[in-house]
């Protein structure tokens, strides 16, 4: 599919919009007509006296449809062009994206902004009438925004979260595009001991910066990758540094992702629990052994159940389970069974993801996107909403990923009183996040602006260029002394 952007700079948004309708095709963008008569969307803005004429012309299989409008100089031309194109694409493809023209990954952030501007009813109207978001998705965004608002308001302005990145996994899942290194390879395995050393160094630097700035630690979150790829001794060491270096007296939650059941042992769970970790994730993704094999997860359903039972036995208060809708070889019945199984086990949090077709994942590079049936995902997401709502869970955070099946969302569901505050703070970015480890991004908040301090992405760079990274992180001290 070709996208022509004539006399306007809105290429990025329009390309994302076209991708919603042609998720499996490359989109080629041109800024001038080139005489190609194939399938294409031509978008243009032309001056028209005191106004501007916006035009969208869609050619699909030789059939041409066109729509245009005249808009004042103060109009949002980008949005008007997107709406013209949206109507043509919807008619041509026979498919109406449930999130309308909203292509951003943080719909709740927008709902919160619009609620502050227009009030809740005005924000709902904006989503439905202006952005063409379906009533059901608008209601989801409204519910999550209201829940998030309450969470955010409870956190003092000088609070911060500590994020610890562990970009290692026992092996690579076939749908993954994350930079995580599989410790199944000797090269990656060799990096881990030095990585742990540097992580401890960076934690000390970060704690000193937080103390100097008078910040108060409110949540700690270890993500990845799979933090429980570390040995029990490595976990113990890093947890000990956090305990000694940071004031945890105001810390409201401490979470460690133990996502891969094949990394979970009683010894590791006991170390985590003894250091005050109260929440973990044990991620089934699916409760079907056949689907687990298809996605290259080297564990079974029985392993997930064993890890979950161990975590309960060791005493974790809140356990999250991630599930994915739209996995290869899964079926609507299989997915329904997965959601029901997580509910029956009693997970306090269930996070339902829509499979994203990441270009660098093995799923796409080895088999091509065409091998995936993305038509099932919307029904699966509906099923999860129905089952989780009936079981007393409420949606408390949501985000979207680019190239997700059916342009759908990922939603964190929780039983009352068990929402993960870090997830809300990470998604809406209202408070500082001090992040350590490879690929980690520190976010410093001042009013409505956010400054990012990025660490090296890959563990080998993180290990070998740590002195440079430490220099870069002095920016945190500078930020708070400005
Ligand atoms: S566990 Fe997560 S981060 Fe690790 S390979 Fe699988 S999808 Fe990627």
Short mmCIF file of C-alpha atoms and ligand atoms in Angstrom, two decimals:
data_model
loop_
_atom_site.label_atom_id
_atom_site.label_comp_id
_atom_site.label_asym_id
_atom_site.label_seq_id
_atom_site.Cartn_x
_atom_site.Cartn_y
_atom_site.Cartn_z
CA UNK A 1 0.00 0.00 0.00
CA UNK A 2 1.27 3.47 -0.85
CA UNK A 3 0.56 6.57 1.15
CA UNK A 4 1.04 9.96 -0.51
CA UNK A 5 1.42 12.95 1.79
CA UNK A 6 1.21 16.02 -0.45
CA UNK A 7 2.00 19.45 0.97
CA UNK A 8 1.69 18.47 4.60
CA UNK A 9 3.95 17.04 7.33
CA UNK A 10 1.51 14.54 8.91
CA UNK A 11 3.12 11.46 7.50
CA UNK A 12 3.76 9.73 10.82
CA UNK A 13 0.16 9.75 12.09
CA UNK A 14 -1.32 8.89 8.70
CA UNK A 15 1.07 6.00 8.23
CA UNK A 16 0.00 4.59 11.59
CA UNK A 17 -3.64 5.04 10.60
CA UNK A 18 -3.19 3.19 7.29
CA UNK A 19 -1.37 0.40 9.16
CA UNK A 20 -4.53 -0.18 11.22
CA UNK A 21 -6.30 -1.21 8.05
CA UNK A 22 -3.38 -2.97 6.37
CA UNK A 23 -1.54 -4.52 9.35
CA UNK A 24 0.17 -7.19 7.26
CA UNK A 25 1.42 -4.96 4.44
CA UNK A 26 4.40 -2.65 4.22
CA UNK A 27 3.28 0.98 3.79
CA UNK A 28 5.39 3.05 1.39
CA UNK A 29 5.21 6.79 1.94
CA UNK A 30 5.74 9.34 -0.87
CA UNK A 31 5.66 13.12 -0.78
CA UNK A 32 4.95 13.57 -4.51
CA UNK A 33 2.77 11.69 -7.02
CA UNK A 34 4.76 9.26 -9.14
CA UNK A 35 2.17 7.95 -11.62
CA UNK A 36 1.81 4.56 -9.91
CA UNK A 37 -1.76 3.31 -10.49
CA UNK A 38 -1.73 0.67 -7.71
CA UNK A 39 -3.55 0.67 -4.37
CA UNK A 40 -2.85 3.92 -2.60
CA UNK A 41 -4.13 6.64 -0.32
CA UNK A 42 -3.44 10.21 -1.48
CA UNK A 43 -3.75 12.90 1.18
CA UNK A 44 -3.29 16.60 0.48
CA UNK A 45 -3.71 20.03 2.00
CA UNK A 46 -4.18 23.05 -0.31
CA UNK A 47 -4.57 26.70 0.64
CA UNK A 48 -8.06 27.99 -0.13
CA UNK A 49 -8.35 31.70 0.57
CA UNK A 50 -8.45 32.09 4.35
CA UNK A 51 -9.00 28.38 4.73
CA UNK A 52 -7.44 25.09 3.72
CA UNK A 53 -8.89 22.26 1.62
CA UNK A 54 -8.08 18.79 2.90
CA UNK A 55 -8.50 15.85 0.53
CA UNK A 56 -8.17 12.09 0.85
CA UNK A 57 -8.43 9.82 -2.21
CA UNK A 58 -8.30 6.05 -1.83
CA UNK A 59 -7.66 3.61 -4.67
CA UNK A 60 -8.21 -0.07 -3.91
CA UNK A 61 -8.38 -2.68 -6.68
CA UNK A 62 -8.98 0.06 -9.25
CA UNK A 63 -11.93 1.51 -7.30
CA UNK A 64 -11.48 5.15 -6.34
CA UNK A 65 -13.26 6.92 -3.48
CA UNK A 66 -12.61 10.49 -2.42
CA UNK A 67 -13.56 12.82 0.37
CA UNK A 68 -12.64 16.42 1.10
CA UNK A 69 -13.48 19.34 3.34
CA UNK A 70 -12.64 23.00 3.83
CA UNK A 71 -11.26 23.92 7.23
CA UNK A 72 -10.38 27.19 8.88
CA UNK A 73 -6.78 28.17 9.52
CA UNK A 74 -7.17 27.25 13.21
CA UNK A 75 -8.50 23.75 12.57
CA UNK A 76 -6.54 20.67 13.53
CA UNK A 77 -5.60 19.71 9.95
CA UNK A 78 -3.84 16.55 10.95
CA UNK A 79 -6.99 15.27 12.65
CA UNK A 80 -9.25 16.39 9.78
CA UNK A 81 -7.09 14.56 7.24
CA UNK A 82 -7.08 11.47 9.45
CA UNK A 83 -10.89 11.54 9.73
CA UNK A 84 -11.33 11.86 5.97
CA UNK A 85 -8.95 8.95 5.41
CA UNK A 86 -10.55 6.93 8.23
CA UNK A 87 -14.01 7.06 6.62
CA UNK A 88 -12.66 5.97 3.22
CA UNK A 89 -10.57 3.15 4.70
CA UNK A 90 -13.42 1.94 6.92
CA UNK A 91 -15.76 1.68 3.92
CA UNK A 92 -13.16 0.02 1.70
CA UNK A 93 -11.97 -2.55 4.25
CA UNK A 94 -15.35 -3.25 5.90
CA UNK A 95 -13.72 -2.86 9.29
CA UNK A 96 -14.12 -0.14 11.91
CA UNK A 97 -11.18 0.07 14.36
CA UNK A 98 -12.61 0.22 17.87
CA UNK A 99 -10.13 2.92 18.90
CA UNK A 100 -11.13 5.12 15.91
CA UNK A 101 -8.33 7.37 14.67
CA UNK A 102 -6.56 7.14 18.02
CA UNK A 103 -3.25 5.50 17.23
CA UNK A 104 -1.26 6.53 20.32
CA UNK A 105 -0.14 4.00 22.87
CA UNK A 106 -1.54 5.85 25.90
CA UNK A 107 -5.27 6.47 25.46
CA UNK A 108 -5.79 6.92 29.20
CA UNK A 109 -3.25 9.73 29.35
CA UNK A 110 -5.34 11.50 26.71
CA UNK A 111 -8.57 10.74 28.59
CA UNK A 112 -7.04 12.25 31.75
CA UNK A 113 -5.93 15.35 29.82
CA UNK A 114 -9.32 15.82 28.17
CA UNK A 115 -11.11 15.24 31.50
CA UNK A 116 -9.00 18.03 33.03
CA UNK A 117 -9.91 20.26 30.05
CA UNK A 118 -13.61 19.46 29.45
CA UNK A 119 -14.77 17.42 32.46
CA UNK A 120 -15.55 13.71 32.28
CA UNK A 121 -18.67 13.99 30.10
CA UNK A 122 -16.82 16.32 27.69
CA UNK A 123 -13.88 13.93 27.50
CA UNK A 124 -16.22 11.04 26.70
CA UNK A 125 -17.84 13.11 23.93
CA UNK A 126 -14.40 14.00 22.56
CA UNK A 127 -13.40 10.34 22.37
CA UNK A 128 -16.62 9.20 20.72
CA UNK A 129 -17.45 12.15 18.44
CA UNK A 130 -14.05 13.55 17.50
CA UNK A 131 -11.77 10.53 17.64
CA UNK A 132 -14.51 7.99 16.70
CA UNK A 133 -13.60 5.67 19.54
CA UNK A 134 -16.33 3.06 20.12
CA UNK A 135 -18.58 3.56 23.17
CA UNK A 136 -17.20 0.36 24.71
CA UNK A 137 -13.53 1.42 24.41
CA UNK A 138 -14.41 4.95 25.53
CA UNK A 139 -16.03 3.51 28.65
CA UNK A 140 -12.94 1.35 29.25
CA UNK A 141 -10.67 4.41 28.98
CA UNK A 142 -13.00 6.43 31.25
CA UNK A 143 -13.10 3.70 33.92
CA UNK A 144 -9.33 3.25 33.90
CA UNK A 145 -8.74 7.02 33.95
CA UNK A 146 -10.98 7.43 37.02
CA UNK A 147 -9.16 4.59 38.80
CA UNK A 148 -5.74 5.96 37.84
CA UNK A 149 -6.64 9.49 38.95
CA UNK A 150 -7.37 8.22 42.46
CA UNK A 151 -4.10 6.26 42.51
CA UNK A 152 -2.01 9.16 41.24
CA UNK A 153 -3.55 11.68 43.65
CA UNK A 154 -2.51 9.48 46.56
CA UNK A 155 1.20 9.78 45.67
CA UNK A 156 3.15 12.82 46.98
CA UNK A 157 4.88 15.09 44.48
CA UNK A 158 8.38 14.23 45.71
CA UNK A 159 7.79 10.49 45.32
CA UNK A 160 9.72 8.30 42.95
CA UNK A 161 9.68 4.72 41.72
CA UNK A 162 12.79 2.62 41.38
CA UNK A 163 12.89 0.41 38.29
CA UNK A 164 15.46 -2.39 38.04
CA UNK A 165 16.01 -3.82 34.57
CA UNK A 166 17.14 -7.42 34.15
CA UNK A 167 17.28 -7.99 30.39
CA UNK A 168 17.98 -11.73 30.53
CA UNK A 169 15.66 -14.66 29.91
CA UNK A 170 16.19 -18.42 29.97
CA UNK A 171 15.34 -18.64 26.25
CA UNK A 172 13.61 -16.47 23.70
CA UNK A 173 9.86 -16.58 23.12
CA UNK A 174 8.98 -16.54 19.43
CA UNK A 175 6.77 -13.44 19.62
CA UNK A 176 9.38 -11.39 21.53
CA UNK A 177 11.16 -8.37 20.07
CA UNK A 178 12.58 -7.15 23.36
CA UNK A 179 16.38 -6.79 23.65
CA UNK A 180 16.42 -9.51 26.29
CA UNK A 181 19.37 -11.89 26.06
CA UNK A 182 18.77 -15.59 26.32
CA UNK A 183 21.09 -17.00 28.99
CA UNK A 184 20.78 -20.25 27.09
CA UNK A 185 23.83 -18.99 25.14
CA UNK A 186 27.27 -19.08 26.83
CA UNK A 187 28.04 -15.53 25.59
CA UNK A 188 25.01 -14.06 27.37
CA UNK A 189 25.61 -16.19 30.45
CA UNK A 190 29.11 -14.75 30.77
CA UNK A 191 27.68 -11.22 30.95
CA UNK A 192 25.52 -11.82 34.00
CA UNK A 193 28.06 -11.74 36.91
CA UNK A 194 29.53 -8.41 35.75
CA UNK A 195 26.04 -7.11 35.05
CA UNK A 196 25.11 -7.80 38.69
CA UNK A 197 28.23 -5.89 39.84
CA UNK A 198 27.39 -2.87 37.70
CA UNK A 199 23.73 -2.96 38.76
CA UNK A 200 24.84 -2.73 42.39
CA UNK A 201 27.13 0.20 41.48
CA UNK A 202 24.33 2.01 39.68
CA UNK A 203 21.91 1.41 42.56
CA UNK A 204 24.39 3.10 44.92
CA UNK A 205 24.74 6.11 42.59
CA UNK A 206 20.98 6.35 42.20
CA UNK A 207 20.30 6.09 45.92
CA UNK A 208 22.78 8.91 46.58
CA UNK A 209 21.06 11.09 43.96
CA UNK A 210 17.62 10.37 45.44
CA UNK A 211 18.84 11.20 48.96
CA UNK A 212 20.44 14.44 47.80
CA UNK A 213 17.21 15.46 46.03
CA UNK A 214 15.05 14.62 49.07
CA UNK A 215 12.93 12.14 47.12
CA UNK A 216 10.74 9.53 48.75
CA UNK A 217 10.67 5.98 47.36
CA UNK A 218 7.10 4.80 46.81
CA UNK A 219 7.39 1.70 44.61
CA UNK A 220 10.13 -0.71 43.57
CA UNK A 221 9.67 -2.76 40.42
CA UNK A 222 12.02 -5.30 38.85
CA UNK A 223 11.16 -5.99 35.22
CA UNK A 224 12.80 -7.54 32.24
CA UNK A 225 13.40 -9.86 30.64
CA UNK A 226 12.96 -12.18 33.53
CA UNK A 227 14.56 -11.01 36.80
CA UNK A 228 14.37 -14.54 38.23
CA UNK A 229 16.92 -15.59 35.61
CA UNK A 230 19.38 -14.41 38.29
CA UNK A 231 20.45 -17.07 40.78
CA UNK A 232 19.16 -16.89 44.35
CA UNK A 233 22.57 -15.55 45.44
CA UNK A 234 22.54 -12.82 42.75
CA UNK A 235 18.99 -11.81 43.72
CA UNK A 236 19.99 -11.73 47.37
CA UNK A 237 22.93 -9.47 46.62
CA UNK A 238 21.00 -6.89 44.60
CA UNK A 239 18.02 -6.92 47.00
CA UNK A 240 20.47 -6.37 49.86
CA UNK A 241 21.99 -3.33 48.15
CA UNK A 242 18.52 -1.82 47.62
CA UNK A 243 17.66 -2.45 51.26
CA UNK A 244 20.83 -0.82 52.56
CA UNK A 245 21.03 2.11 50.14
CA UNK A 246 17.39 3.26 49.89
CA UNK A 247 14.95 4.37 52.56
CA UNK A 248 12.11 1.90 52.12
CA UNK A 249 10.01 3.22 55.02
CA UNK A 250 7.48 4.94 52.68
CA UNK A 251 7.60 2.22 50.02
CA UNK A 252 4.05 1.05 49.28
CA UNK A 253 4.79 -1.92 47.04
CA UNK A 254 7.70 -4.06 45.98
CA UNK A 255 7.28 -6.10 42.82
CA UNK A 256 9.52 -8.55 41.01
CA UNK A 257 8.55 -10.15 37.72
CA UNK A 258 9.11 -13.90 37.87
CA UNK A 259 7.47 -14.19 34.49
CA UNK A 260 8.92 -17.45 33.28
CA UNK A 261 7.81 -20.38 35.43
CA UNK A 262 10.93 -22.27 34.31
CA UNK A 263 13.07 -19.84 36.37
CA UNK A 264 11.07 -20.10 39.59
CA UNK A 265 12.46 -22.09 42.53
CA UNK A 266 11.51 -22.13 46.19
CA UNK A 267 14.96 -20.83 47.07
CA UNK A 268 14.60 -17.74 44.83
CA UNK A 269 11.05 -17.03 45.99
CA UNK A 270 12.12 -17.27 49.62
CA UNK A 271 14.99 -14.83 49.03
CA UNK A 272 12.59 -12.36 47.39
CA UNK A 273 10.00 -12.69 50.14
CA UNK A 274 12.58 -12.41 52.93
CA UNK A 275 13.69 -9.07 51.43
CA UNK A 276 10.14 -7.68 51.53
CA UNK A 277 8.98 -8.35 47.96
CA UNK A 278 5.21 -8.67 48.20
CA UNK A 279 4.16 -8.99 44.58
CA UNK A 280 5.34 -11.16 41.73
CA UNK A 281 4.23 -12.06 38.21
CA UNK A 282 4.04 -15.67 37.11
CA UNK A 283 3.11 -15.49 33.45
CA UNK A 284 1.34 -18.41 31.81
CA UNK A 285 0.59 -16.49 28.54
CA UNK A 286 -1.73 -19.45 27.84
CA UNK A 287 -2.91 -22.55 29.67
CA UNK A 288 -2.46 -24.74 26.59
CA UNK A 289 0.69 -26.87 26.25
CA UNK A 290 0.25 -26.93 22.46
CA UNK A 291 0.20 -23.12 22.25
CA UNK A 292 3.19 -22.89 24.61
CA UNK A 293 5.14 -25.12 22.21
CA UNK A 294 4.03 -22.99 19.24
CA UNK A 295 5.38 -19.82 20.86
CA UNK A 296 8.65 -21.36 22.00
CA UNK A 297 8.07 -21.08 25.75
CA UNK A 298 10.13 -23.82 27.30
CA UNK A 299 7.71 -24.63 30.08
CA UNK A 300 4.43 -26.44 30.47
CA UNK A 301 1.10 -25.57 32.05
CA UNK A 302 2.08 -27.86 34.93
CA UNK A 303 5.24 -25.73 35.45
CA UNK A 304 3.09 -22.58 35.71
CA UNK A 305 0.81 -24.22 38.24
CA UNK A 306 3.79 -25.46 40.23
CA UNK A 307 5.39 -21.96 40.28
CA UNK A 308 2.09 -20.39 41.30
CA UNK A 309 1.54 -22.89 44.13
CA UNK A 310 5.12 -22.32 45.34
CA UNK A 311 4.60 -18.54 45.34
CA UNK A 312 1.43 -18.92 47.42
CA UNK A 313 3.19 -21.28 49.77
CA UNK A 314 6.09 -18.87 50.27
CA UNK A 315 3.56 -16.15 51.09
CA UNK A 316 3.26 -13.61 48.27
CA UNK A 317 0.20 -11.38 48.73
CA UNK A 318 -0.40 -10.40 45.12
CA UNK A 319 0.33 -12.54 42.09
CA UNK A 320 -0.11 -11.27 38.55
CA UNK A 321 -0.63 -13.54 35.57
CA UNK A 322 -0.09 -12.32 31.99
CA UNK A 323 -2.17 -13.82 29.19
CA UNK A 324 -1.95 -13.10 25.45
CA UNK A 325 -4.90 -13.01 23.03
CA UNK A 326 -4.24 -14.09 19.45
CA UNK A 327 -1.31 -16.48 19.94
CA UNK A 328 -0.60 -18.81 17.02
CA UNK A 329 -2.62 -22.06 17.13
CA UNK A 330 -4.80 -20.73 19.98
CA UNK A 331 -8.60 -20.74 19.59
CA UNK A 332 -11.38 -18.66 21.17
CA UNK A 333 -12.27 -21.67 23.36
CA UNK A 334 -8.62 -22.18 24.32
CA UNK A 335 -8.25 -18.52 25.27
CA UNK A 336 -11.47 -18.61 27.28
CA UNK A 337 -10.09 -21.60 29.15
CA UNK A 338 -6.86 -19.67 29.87
CA UNK A 339 -8.73 -16.72 31.37
CA UNK A 340 -10.99 -19.00 33.42
CA UNK A 341 -7.98 -20.94 34.67
CA UNK A 342 -6.19 -17.78 35.89
CA UNK A 343 -9.40 -16.74 37.67
CA UNK A 344 -9.85 -20.18 39.25
CA UNK A 345 -6.28 -20.15 40.51
CA UNK A 346 -7.11 -16.86 42.24
CA UNK A 347 -4.49 -14.53 40.71
CA UNK A 348 -5.11 -11.06 42.17
CA UNK A 349 -4.01 -9.38 38.93
CA UNK A 350 -4.56 -10.66 35.40
CA UNK A 351 -3.00 -8.69 32.55
CA UNK A 352 -4.48 -9.44 29.15
CA UNK A 353 -2.27 -8.54 26.19
CA UNK A 354 -3.14 -8.50 22.49
CA UNK A 355 -0.43 -10.18 20.47
CA UNK A 356 1.75 -7.58 18.73
CA UNK A 357 3.33 -8.44 15.38
CA UNK A 358 6.82 -7.19 16.13
CA UNK A 359 8.91 -7.22 12.97
CA UNK A 360 12.02 -8.54 14.73
CA UNK A 361 10.22 -11.41 16.47
CA UNK A 362 10.87 -14.97 15.28
CA UNK A 363 7.15 -15.33 14.69
CA UNK A 364 7.25 -12.70 11.95
CA UNK A 365 10.79 -13.20 10.60
CA UNK A 366 10.43 -16.98 10.25
CA UNK A 367 6.83 -17.39 9.19
CA UNK A 368 5.67 -14.01 7.95
CA UNK A 369 2.73 -12.11 9.30
CA UNK A 370 0.35 -13.77 6.87
CA UNK A 371 0.58 -17.00 8.87
CA UNK A 372 -1.31 -15.34 11.72
CA UNK A 373 -5.07 -15.17 12.00
CA UNK A 374 -5.72 -11.79 13.57
CA UNK A 375 -9.49 -12.00 13.21
CA UNK A 376 -9.94 -13.83 16.51
CA UNK A 377 -8.31 -11.25 18.77
CA UNK A 378 -11.28 -8.85 19.25
CA UNK A 379 -13.58 -11.68 20.36
CA UNK A 380 -10.88 -12.97 22.72
CA UNK A 381 -10.45 -9.54 24.29
CA UNK A 382 -14.24 -9.33 24.70
CA UNK A 383 -14.22 -12.73 26.36
CA UNK A 384 -11.57 -11.64 28.85
CA UNK A 385 -13.59 -8.52 29.70
CA UNK A 386 -16.74 -10.58 30.26
CA UNK A 387 -15.09 -13.26 32.40
CA UNK A 388 -12.92 -10.95 34.48
CA UNK A 389 -15.72 -8.47 35.15
CA UNK A 390 -18.02 -11.31 36.23
CA UNK A 391 -15.29 -12.59 38.56
CA UNK A 392 -14.99 -9.20 40.32
CA UNK A 393 -11.89 -7.82 38.58
CA UNK A 394 -11.74 -4.19 37.42
CA UNK A 395 -9.51 -2.67 34.72
CA UNK A 396 -6.89 -0.41 36.36
CA UNK A 397 -4.36 0.38 33.64
CA UNK A 398 -4.19 0.01 29.91
CA UNK A 399 -1.89 0.72 27.04
CA UNK A 400 -1.57 -0.12 23.40
CA UNK A 401 1.36 -1.41 21.38
CA UNK A 402 2.05 -0.60 17.79
CA UNK A 403 1.19 -3.46 15.43
CA UNK A 404 -1.07 -5.24 17.92
CA UNK A 405 -3.60 -7.64 16.43
CA UNK A 406 -6.85 -5.84 15.59
CA UNK A 407 -5.35 -2.58 16.92
CA UNK A 408 -6.39 -3.65 20.39
CA UNK A 409 -5.20 -2.81 23.86
CA UNK A 410 -3.43 -4.49 26.79
CA UNK A 411 -5.37 -4.23 30.03
CA UNK A 412 -4.32 -4.83 33.62
CA UNK A 413 -7.23 -6.20 35.67
CA UNK A 414 -7.20 -6.38 39.45
CA UNK A 415 -9.25 -7.59 42.36
CA UNK A 416 -10.31 -4.69 44.65
CA UNK A 417 -7.39 -3.05 46.44
CA UNK A 418 -4.66 -4.91 44.53
CA UNK A 419 -3.85 -2.52 41.64
CA UNK A 420 -0.13 -2.25 40.93
CA UNK A 421 0.70 1.40 41.57
CA UNK A 422 3.96 1.20 39.65
CA UNK A 423 2.12 0.20 36.46
CA UNK A 424 -0.06 3.31 36.75
CA UNK A 425 2.90 5.60 37.47
CA UNK A 426 4.93 4.09 34.64
CA UNK A 427 2.09 4.47 32.16
CA UNK A 428 0.96 8.02 32.97
CA UNK A 429 4.35 9.40 34.06
CA UNK A 430 3.13 11.86 36.72
CA UNK A 431 6.09 11.18 39.10
CA UNK A 432 9.83 10.51 38.76
CA UNK A 433 11.08 7.07 37.83
CA UNK A 434 14.73 6.36 38.58
CA UNK A 435 15.70 3.37 36.50
CA UNK A 436 18.80 1.18 36.64
CA UNK A 437 20.19 -1.50 34.34
CA UNK A 438 20.57 -1.96 30.61
CA UNK A 439 17.77 -0.46 28.55
CA UNK A 440 16.40 1.40 31.57
CA UNK A 441 15.07 4.93 31.10
CA UNK A 442 14.99 7.38 33.99
CA UNK A 443 12.11 9.86 33.79
CA UNK A 444 12.36 13.16 35.62
CA UNK A 445 9.12 15.13 35.92
CA UNK A 446 8.77 18.90 36.12
CA UNK A 447 5.22 20.15 35.71
CA UNK A 448 3.96 18.87 32.38
CA UNK A 449 7.41 18.16 31.02
CA UNK A 450 9.43 15.00 31.22
CA UNK A 451 13.17 14.62 30.87
CA UNK A 452 14.57 11.21 30.00
CA UNK A 453 18.01 9.87 30.89
CA UNK A 454 18.63 6.69 28.90
CA UNK A 455 20.98 3.89 29.85
CA UNK A 456 22.82 1.80 27.29
CA UNK A 457 20.45 -0.64 25.69
CA UNK A 458 22.50 -3.84 25.66
CA UNK A 459 24.11 -5.57 28.65
CA UNK A 460 27.59 -5.76 27.04
CA UNK A 461 27.59 -1.97 26.54
CA UNK A 462 26.20 -1.45 30.03
CA UNK A 463 29.03 -3.51 31.49
CA UNK A 464 31.85 -2.13 29.35
CA UNK A 465 30.87 1.56 29.25
CA UNK A 466 29.68 1.98 32.80
CA UNK A 467 32.00 4.93 33.53
CA UNK A 468 30.34 6.89 30.72
CA UNK A 469 26.91 5.92 31.98
CA UNK A 470 27.77 7.06 35.51
CA UNK A 471 28.83 10.40 34.04
CA UNK A 472 25.56 10.68 32.15
CA UNK A 473 23.56 9.95 35.28
CA UNK A 474 24.95 13.04 36.99
CA UNK A 475 22.16 14.72 35.09
CA UNK A 476 19.80 13.46 37.80
CA UNK A 477 21.62 15.50 40.47
CA UNK A 478 21.77 18.50 38.12
CA UNK A 479 18.04 18.28 37.37
CA UNK A 480 17.11 18.52 41.03
CA UNK A 481 19.49 21.34 41.78
CA UNK A 482 18.17 23.57 38.95
S1 LIG B 1 9.98 -13.92 28.76
FE1 LIG B 1 9.31 -11.96 27.93
S2 LIG B 1 11.17 -10.77 27.58
FE2 LIG B 1 11.77 -12.93 27.86
S3 LIG B 1 11.92 -13.74 25.79
FE3 LIG B 1 9.85 -14.20 26.55
S4 LIG B 1 8.57 -12.46 25.88
FE4 LIG B 1 10.74 -11.83 25.67
#
